Short mmCIF file of C-alpha atoms and ligand atoms in Angstrom, two decimals:
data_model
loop_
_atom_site.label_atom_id
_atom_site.label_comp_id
_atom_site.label_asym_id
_atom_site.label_seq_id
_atom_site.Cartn_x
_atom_site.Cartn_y
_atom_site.Cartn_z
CA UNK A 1 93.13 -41.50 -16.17
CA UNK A 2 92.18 -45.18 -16.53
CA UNK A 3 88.43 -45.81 -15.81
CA UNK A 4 86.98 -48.35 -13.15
CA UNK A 5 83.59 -50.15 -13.64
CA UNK A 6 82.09 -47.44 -11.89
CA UNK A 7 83.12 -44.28 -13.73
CA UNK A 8 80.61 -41.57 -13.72
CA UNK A 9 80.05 -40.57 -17.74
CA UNK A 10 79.21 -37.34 -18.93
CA UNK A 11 79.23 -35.45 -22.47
CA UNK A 12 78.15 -33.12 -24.61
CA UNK A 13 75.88 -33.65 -27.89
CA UNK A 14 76.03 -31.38 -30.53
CA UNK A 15 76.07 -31.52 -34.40
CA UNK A 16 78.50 -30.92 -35.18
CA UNK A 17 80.41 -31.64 -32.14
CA UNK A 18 84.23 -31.00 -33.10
CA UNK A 19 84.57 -27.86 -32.42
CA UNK A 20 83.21 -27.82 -28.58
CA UNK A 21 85.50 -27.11 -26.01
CA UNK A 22 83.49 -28.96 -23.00
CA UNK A 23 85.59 -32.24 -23.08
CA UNK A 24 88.81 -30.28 -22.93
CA UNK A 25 86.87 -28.35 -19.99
CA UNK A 26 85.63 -31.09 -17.97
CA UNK A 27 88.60 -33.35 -18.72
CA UNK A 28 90.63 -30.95 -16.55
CA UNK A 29 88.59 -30.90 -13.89
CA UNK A 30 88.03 -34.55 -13.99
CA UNK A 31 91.61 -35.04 -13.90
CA UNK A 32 92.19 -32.12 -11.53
CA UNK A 33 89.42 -34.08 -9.00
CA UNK A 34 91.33 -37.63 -9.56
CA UNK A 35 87.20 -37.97 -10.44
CA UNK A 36 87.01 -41.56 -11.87
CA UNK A 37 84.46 -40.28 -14.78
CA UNK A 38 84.66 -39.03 -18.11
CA UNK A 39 82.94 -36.31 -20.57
CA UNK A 40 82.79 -37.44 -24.03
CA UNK A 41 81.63 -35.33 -27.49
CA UNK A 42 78.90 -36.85 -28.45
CA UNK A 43 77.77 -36.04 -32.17
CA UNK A 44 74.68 -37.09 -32.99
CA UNK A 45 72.23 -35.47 -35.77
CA UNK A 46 68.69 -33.61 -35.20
CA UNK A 47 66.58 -36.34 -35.95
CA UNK A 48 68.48 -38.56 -33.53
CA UNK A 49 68.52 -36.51 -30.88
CA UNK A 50 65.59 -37.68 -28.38
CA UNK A 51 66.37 -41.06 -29.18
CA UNK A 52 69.82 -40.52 -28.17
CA UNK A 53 69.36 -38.36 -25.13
CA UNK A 54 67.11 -41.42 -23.67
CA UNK A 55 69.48 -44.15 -24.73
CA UNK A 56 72.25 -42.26 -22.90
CA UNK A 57 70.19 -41.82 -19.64
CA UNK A 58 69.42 -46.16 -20.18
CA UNK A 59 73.16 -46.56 -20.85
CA UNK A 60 73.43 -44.83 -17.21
CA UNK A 61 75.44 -41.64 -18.32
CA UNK A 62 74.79 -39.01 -15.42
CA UNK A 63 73.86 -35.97 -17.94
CA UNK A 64 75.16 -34.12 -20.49
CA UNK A 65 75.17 -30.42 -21.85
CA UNK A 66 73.45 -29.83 -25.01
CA UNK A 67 74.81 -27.59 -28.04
CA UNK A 68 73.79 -26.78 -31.38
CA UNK A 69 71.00 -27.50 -32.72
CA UNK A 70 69.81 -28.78 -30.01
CA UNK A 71 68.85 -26.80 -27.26
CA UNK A 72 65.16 -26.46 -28.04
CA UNK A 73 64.94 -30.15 -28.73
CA UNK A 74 66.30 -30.88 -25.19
CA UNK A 75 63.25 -28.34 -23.31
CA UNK A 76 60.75 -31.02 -25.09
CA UNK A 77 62.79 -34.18 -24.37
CA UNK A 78 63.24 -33.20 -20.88
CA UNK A 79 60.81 -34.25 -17.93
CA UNK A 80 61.11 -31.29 -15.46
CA UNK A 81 62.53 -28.30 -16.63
CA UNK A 82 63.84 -25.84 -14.52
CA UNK A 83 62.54 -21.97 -14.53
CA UNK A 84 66.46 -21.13 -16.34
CA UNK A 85 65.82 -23.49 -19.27
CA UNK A 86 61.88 -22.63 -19.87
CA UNK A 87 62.12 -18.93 -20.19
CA UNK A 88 64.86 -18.81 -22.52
CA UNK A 89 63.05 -22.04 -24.93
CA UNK A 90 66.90 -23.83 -24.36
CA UNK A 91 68.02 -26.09 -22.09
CA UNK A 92 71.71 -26.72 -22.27
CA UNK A 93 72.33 -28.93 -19.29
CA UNK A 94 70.67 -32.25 -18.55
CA UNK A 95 71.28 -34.43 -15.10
CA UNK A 96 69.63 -37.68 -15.69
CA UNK A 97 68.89 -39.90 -12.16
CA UNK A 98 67.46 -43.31 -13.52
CA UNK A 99 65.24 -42.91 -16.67
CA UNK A 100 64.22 -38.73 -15.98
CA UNK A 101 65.89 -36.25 -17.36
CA UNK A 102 66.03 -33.20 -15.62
CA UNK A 103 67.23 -30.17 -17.63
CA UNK A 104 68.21 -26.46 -17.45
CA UNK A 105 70.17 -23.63 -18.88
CA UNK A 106 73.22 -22.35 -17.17
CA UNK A 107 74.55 -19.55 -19.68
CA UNK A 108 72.90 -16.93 -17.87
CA UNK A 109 74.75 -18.09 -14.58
CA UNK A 110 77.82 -18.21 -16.90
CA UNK A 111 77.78 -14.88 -18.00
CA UNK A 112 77.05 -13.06 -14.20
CA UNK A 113 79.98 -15.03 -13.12
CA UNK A 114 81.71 -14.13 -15.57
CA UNK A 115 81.51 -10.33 -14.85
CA UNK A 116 81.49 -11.12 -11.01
CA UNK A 117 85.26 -12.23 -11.44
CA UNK A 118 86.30 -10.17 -14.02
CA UNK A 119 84.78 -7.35 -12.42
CA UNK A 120 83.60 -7.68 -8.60
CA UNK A 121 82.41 -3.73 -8.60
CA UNK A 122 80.17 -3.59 -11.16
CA UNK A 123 76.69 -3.74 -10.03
CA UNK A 124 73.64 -4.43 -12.44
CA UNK A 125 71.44 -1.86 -10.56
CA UNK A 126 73.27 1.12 -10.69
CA UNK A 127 72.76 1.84 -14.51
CA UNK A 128 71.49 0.67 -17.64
CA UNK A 129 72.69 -1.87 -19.62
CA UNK A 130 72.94 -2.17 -23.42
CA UNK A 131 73.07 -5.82 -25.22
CA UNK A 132 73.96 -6.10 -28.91
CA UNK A 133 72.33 -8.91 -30.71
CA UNK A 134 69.16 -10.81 -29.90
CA UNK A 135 69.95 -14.57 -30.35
CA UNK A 136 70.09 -17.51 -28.35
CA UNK A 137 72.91 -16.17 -26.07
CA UNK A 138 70.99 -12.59 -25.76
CA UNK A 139 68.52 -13.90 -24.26
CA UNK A 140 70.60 -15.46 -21.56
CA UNK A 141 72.29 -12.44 -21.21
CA UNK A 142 69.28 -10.10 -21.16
CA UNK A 143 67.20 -12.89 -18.61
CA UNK A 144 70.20 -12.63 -16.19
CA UNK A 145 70.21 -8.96 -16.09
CA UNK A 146 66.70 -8.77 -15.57
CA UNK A 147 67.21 -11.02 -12.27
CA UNK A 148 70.54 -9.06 -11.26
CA UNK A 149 68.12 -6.02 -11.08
CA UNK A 150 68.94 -3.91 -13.98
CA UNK A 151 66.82 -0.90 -13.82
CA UNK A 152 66.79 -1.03 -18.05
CA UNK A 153 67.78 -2.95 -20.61
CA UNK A 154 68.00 -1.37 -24.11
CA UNK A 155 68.48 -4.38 -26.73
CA UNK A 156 69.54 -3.42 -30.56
CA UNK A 157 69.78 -5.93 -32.89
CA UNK A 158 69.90 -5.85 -37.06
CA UNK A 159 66.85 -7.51 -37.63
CA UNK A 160 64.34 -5.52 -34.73
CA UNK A 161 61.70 -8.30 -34.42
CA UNK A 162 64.25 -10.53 -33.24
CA UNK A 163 64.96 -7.49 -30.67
CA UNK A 164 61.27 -6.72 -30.13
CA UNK A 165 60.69 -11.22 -29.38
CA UNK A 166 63.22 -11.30 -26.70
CA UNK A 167 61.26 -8.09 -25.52
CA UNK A 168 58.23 -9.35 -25.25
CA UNK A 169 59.47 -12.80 -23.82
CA UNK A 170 60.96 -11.93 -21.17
CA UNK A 171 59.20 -10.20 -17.94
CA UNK A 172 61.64 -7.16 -17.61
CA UNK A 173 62.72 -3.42 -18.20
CA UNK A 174 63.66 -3.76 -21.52
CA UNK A 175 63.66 -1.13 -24.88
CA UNK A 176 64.21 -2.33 -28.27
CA UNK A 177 66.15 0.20 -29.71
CA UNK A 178 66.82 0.77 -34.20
CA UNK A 179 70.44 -0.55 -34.88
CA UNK A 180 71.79 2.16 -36.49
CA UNK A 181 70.71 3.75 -32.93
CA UNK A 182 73.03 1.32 -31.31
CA UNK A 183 75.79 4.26 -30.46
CA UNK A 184 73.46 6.65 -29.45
CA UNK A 185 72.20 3.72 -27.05
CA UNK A 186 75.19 3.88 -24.89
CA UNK A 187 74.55 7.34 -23.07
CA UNK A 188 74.61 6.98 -19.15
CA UNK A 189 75.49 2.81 -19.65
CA UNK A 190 76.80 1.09 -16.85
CA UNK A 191 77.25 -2.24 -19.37
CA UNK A 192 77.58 -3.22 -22.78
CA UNK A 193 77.38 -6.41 -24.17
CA UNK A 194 78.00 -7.74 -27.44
CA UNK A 195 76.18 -11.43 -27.87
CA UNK A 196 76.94 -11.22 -31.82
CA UNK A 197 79.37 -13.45 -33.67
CA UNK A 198 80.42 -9.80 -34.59
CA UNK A 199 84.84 -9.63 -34.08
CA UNK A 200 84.86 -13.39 -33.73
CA UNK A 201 87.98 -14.65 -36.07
CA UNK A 202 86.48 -14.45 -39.54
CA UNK A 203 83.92 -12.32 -39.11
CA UNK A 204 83.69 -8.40 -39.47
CA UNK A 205 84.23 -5.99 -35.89
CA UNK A 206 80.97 -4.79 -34.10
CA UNK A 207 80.99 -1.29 -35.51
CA UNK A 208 80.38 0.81 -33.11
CA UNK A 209 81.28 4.40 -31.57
CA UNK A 210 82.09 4.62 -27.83
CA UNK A 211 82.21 8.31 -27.12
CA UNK A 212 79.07 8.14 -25.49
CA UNK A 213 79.99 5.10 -23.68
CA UNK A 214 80.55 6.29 -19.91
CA UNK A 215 84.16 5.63 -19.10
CA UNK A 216 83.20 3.66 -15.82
CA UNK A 217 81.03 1.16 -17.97
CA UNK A 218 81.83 -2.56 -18.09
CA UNK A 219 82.48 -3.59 -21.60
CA UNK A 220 82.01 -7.64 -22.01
CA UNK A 221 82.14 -9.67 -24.99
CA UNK A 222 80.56 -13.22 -25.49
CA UNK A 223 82.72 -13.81 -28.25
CA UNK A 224 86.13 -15.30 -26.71
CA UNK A 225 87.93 -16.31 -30.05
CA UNK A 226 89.86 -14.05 -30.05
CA UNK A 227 90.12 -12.95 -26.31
CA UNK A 228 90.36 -9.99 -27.00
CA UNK A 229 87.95 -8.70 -29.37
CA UNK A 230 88.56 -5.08 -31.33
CA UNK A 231 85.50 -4.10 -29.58
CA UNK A 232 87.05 -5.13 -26.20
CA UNK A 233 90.99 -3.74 -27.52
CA UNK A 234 89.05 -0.62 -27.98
CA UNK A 235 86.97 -0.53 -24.87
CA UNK A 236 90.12 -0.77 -23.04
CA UNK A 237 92.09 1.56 -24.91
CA UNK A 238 89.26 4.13 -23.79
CA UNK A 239 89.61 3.64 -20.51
CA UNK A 240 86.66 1.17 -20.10
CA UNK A 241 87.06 -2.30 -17.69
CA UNK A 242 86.62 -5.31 -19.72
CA UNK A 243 85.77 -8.77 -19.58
CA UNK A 244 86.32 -10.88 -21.93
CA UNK A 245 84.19 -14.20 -23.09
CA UNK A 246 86.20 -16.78 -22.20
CA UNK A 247 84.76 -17.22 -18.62
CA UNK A 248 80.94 -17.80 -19.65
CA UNK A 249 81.66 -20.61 -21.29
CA UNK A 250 83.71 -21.63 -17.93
CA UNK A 251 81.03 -20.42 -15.69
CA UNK A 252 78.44 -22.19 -17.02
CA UNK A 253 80.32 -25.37 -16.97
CA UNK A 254 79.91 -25.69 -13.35
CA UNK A 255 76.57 -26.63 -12.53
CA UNK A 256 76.73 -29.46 -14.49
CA UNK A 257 80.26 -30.52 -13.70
CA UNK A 258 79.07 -30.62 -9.72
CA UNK A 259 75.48 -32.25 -10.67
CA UNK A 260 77.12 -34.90 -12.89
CA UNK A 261 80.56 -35.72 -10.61
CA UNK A 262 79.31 -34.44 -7.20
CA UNK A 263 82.25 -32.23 -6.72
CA UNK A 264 81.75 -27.56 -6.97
CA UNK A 265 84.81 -27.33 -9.52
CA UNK A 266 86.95 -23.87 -9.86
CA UNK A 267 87.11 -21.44 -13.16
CA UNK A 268 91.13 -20.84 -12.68
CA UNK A 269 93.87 -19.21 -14.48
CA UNK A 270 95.37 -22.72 -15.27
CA UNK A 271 91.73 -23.89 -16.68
CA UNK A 272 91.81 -20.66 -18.83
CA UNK A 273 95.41 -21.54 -20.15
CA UNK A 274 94.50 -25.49 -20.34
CA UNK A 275 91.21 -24.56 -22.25
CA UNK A 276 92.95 -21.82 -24.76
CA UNK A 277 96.10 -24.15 -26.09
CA UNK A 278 94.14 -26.39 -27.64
P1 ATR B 301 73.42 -17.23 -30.71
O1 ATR B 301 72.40 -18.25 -30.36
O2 ATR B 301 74.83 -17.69 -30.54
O3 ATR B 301 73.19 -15.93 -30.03
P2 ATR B 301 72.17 -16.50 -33.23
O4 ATR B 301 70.82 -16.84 -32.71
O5 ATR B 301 72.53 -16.97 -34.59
O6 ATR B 301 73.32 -17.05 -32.30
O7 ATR B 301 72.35 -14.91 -33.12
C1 ATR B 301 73.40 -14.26 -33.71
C2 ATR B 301 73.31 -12.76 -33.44
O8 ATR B 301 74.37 -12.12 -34.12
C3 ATR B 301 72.02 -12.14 -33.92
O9 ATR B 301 71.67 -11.09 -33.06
C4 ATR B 301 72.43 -11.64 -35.31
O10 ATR B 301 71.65 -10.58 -35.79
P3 ATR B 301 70.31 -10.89 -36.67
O11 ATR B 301 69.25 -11.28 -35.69
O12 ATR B 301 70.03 -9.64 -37.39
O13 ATR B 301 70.69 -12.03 -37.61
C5 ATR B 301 73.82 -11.13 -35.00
N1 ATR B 301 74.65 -10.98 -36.20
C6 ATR B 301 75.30 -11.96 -36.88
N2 ATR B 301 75.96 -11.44 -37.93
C7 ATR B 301 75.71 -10.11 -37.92
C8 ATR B 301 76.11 -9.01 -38.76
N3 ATR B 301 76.92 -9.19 -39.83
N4 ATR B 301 75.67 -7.77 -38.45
C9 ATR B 301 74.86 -7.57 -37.37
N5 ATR B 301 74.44 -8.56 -36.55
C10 ATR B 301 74.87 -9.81 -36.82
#
């Protein structure tokens, strides 16, 4: 879509930047919307980061959402930071109005809306949940389920102080569990979650036994390349609902998309087929 002198700009900084999937994302609903704005990839390196973020709220962009490495950077460029972005140390989403930046972190809205689609009956407070890995995106994951009123939240991860951090971060029910624990961990699970790069193309499956694994638990995967996952393949094949990851990175897209463009876009089966055949 050709741009007028008033286009609303958007983007995403990261570094690298290549690989991100937001531009194809927001493109389609920008072009979906007739929206005269665009969302551009943004690379720009560590040390450049502040200096950029400011020079793009000067420059009169309306935002942008923040990727690797630098999520952390972006809490202590920010000036207010919502309650999302402080407790989980990332902010992923800035909406800049004149010089401030205000920032926050949507993945944990991305991944309840994600299971709220994929899976409208499942219900945080009816039984525990178990979350494999504790990085960046655990902690999203395990923050949200702590709001949606999990009663507990047992967290195994290879390297336990990483576990036993998120732990002690966050206000909630949650047990740090040994990894090679992390079958036994599934007994009486309503949920299980694996945050790790773990059956991502390249990488080795989550190994993992599910015969403890209730067969009315949700089974969800962050990891979306491939769609399905073997630990999802085998999750189904078992009997268990799952969601794939595909629609947490869709989810979260929205708050930004509506801050930055002023318009509540849809996650869709088109966006999911737009955002796949790249
Ligand atoms: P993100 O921010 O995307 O969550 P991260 O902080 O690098 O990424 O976290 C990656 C997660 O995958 C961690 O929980 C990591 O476990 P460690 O804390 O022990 O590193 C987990 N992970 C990655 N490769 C793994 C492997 N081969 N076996 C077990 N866990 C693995």
């Amino acid at each position: 879509m050709t741009l007028s002198g008033r286009a609303k700009l958007a983007g995403v900084i990261g570094w690298p930047v290549a690989h991100s999937r937001s531009p194809r994302l927001h493109g389609y609903w920008l072009q979906y919307h007739r929206i005269d704005g665009a969302y551009v990839p943004l690379p720009v390196r560590a040390e450049a980061f502040e200096r950029g973020l400011r020079c793009l709220a000067d420059m009169g962009f309306r935002g942008v959402n923040v990727t690797v490495p630098h999520k952390e950077a972006a809490l202590a460029a920010c000036d207010e930071i919502e309650d999302s972005g402080r407790r989980l140390g990332a902010v992923n989403t800035v909406v800049m109005d004149g010089g401030r930046l205000h920032g926050f972190n949507s993945d944990g809205f991305g991944f309840i809306e994600n299971l709220r689609e994929g899976a409208p009956a499942w219900q945080a407070r009816k039984a525990p949940a178990v979350v494999i890995g504790a990085g960046g995106a655990a902690r999203a994951v395990v923050a949200a389920l702590i709001d949606a009123g999990a009663p507990e939240i047992r967290v195994v991860n290879r390297t336990r102080p990483r576990a036993e951090a998120v732990a002690k971060e966050l206000d909630g029910p949650v047990q740090v569990l040994e990894w090679p624990e992390r079958s036994r961990a599934l007994s009486e699970a309503g949920l299980l979650v694996n945050t790790t790069s773990l059956g991502m193309t390249g990488q080795p499956p989550l190994e993992l036994d599910l015969a403890g694994l209730p067969a009315s638990a949700l089974v969800n995967d962050i990891v979306y390349a491939p769609l399905e996952t073997p630990l999802l393949a085998r999750a189904r094949a078992r009997g268990n609902l799952a969601v794939d990851g595909l629609g947490m990175l869709l989810h979260q897209a929205r708050p930004g998309f509506a801050a930055w463009f002023g318009v509540e876009p849809e996650v869709t089966s088109e966006l999911r087929r737009f955002v796949l055949a790249e």
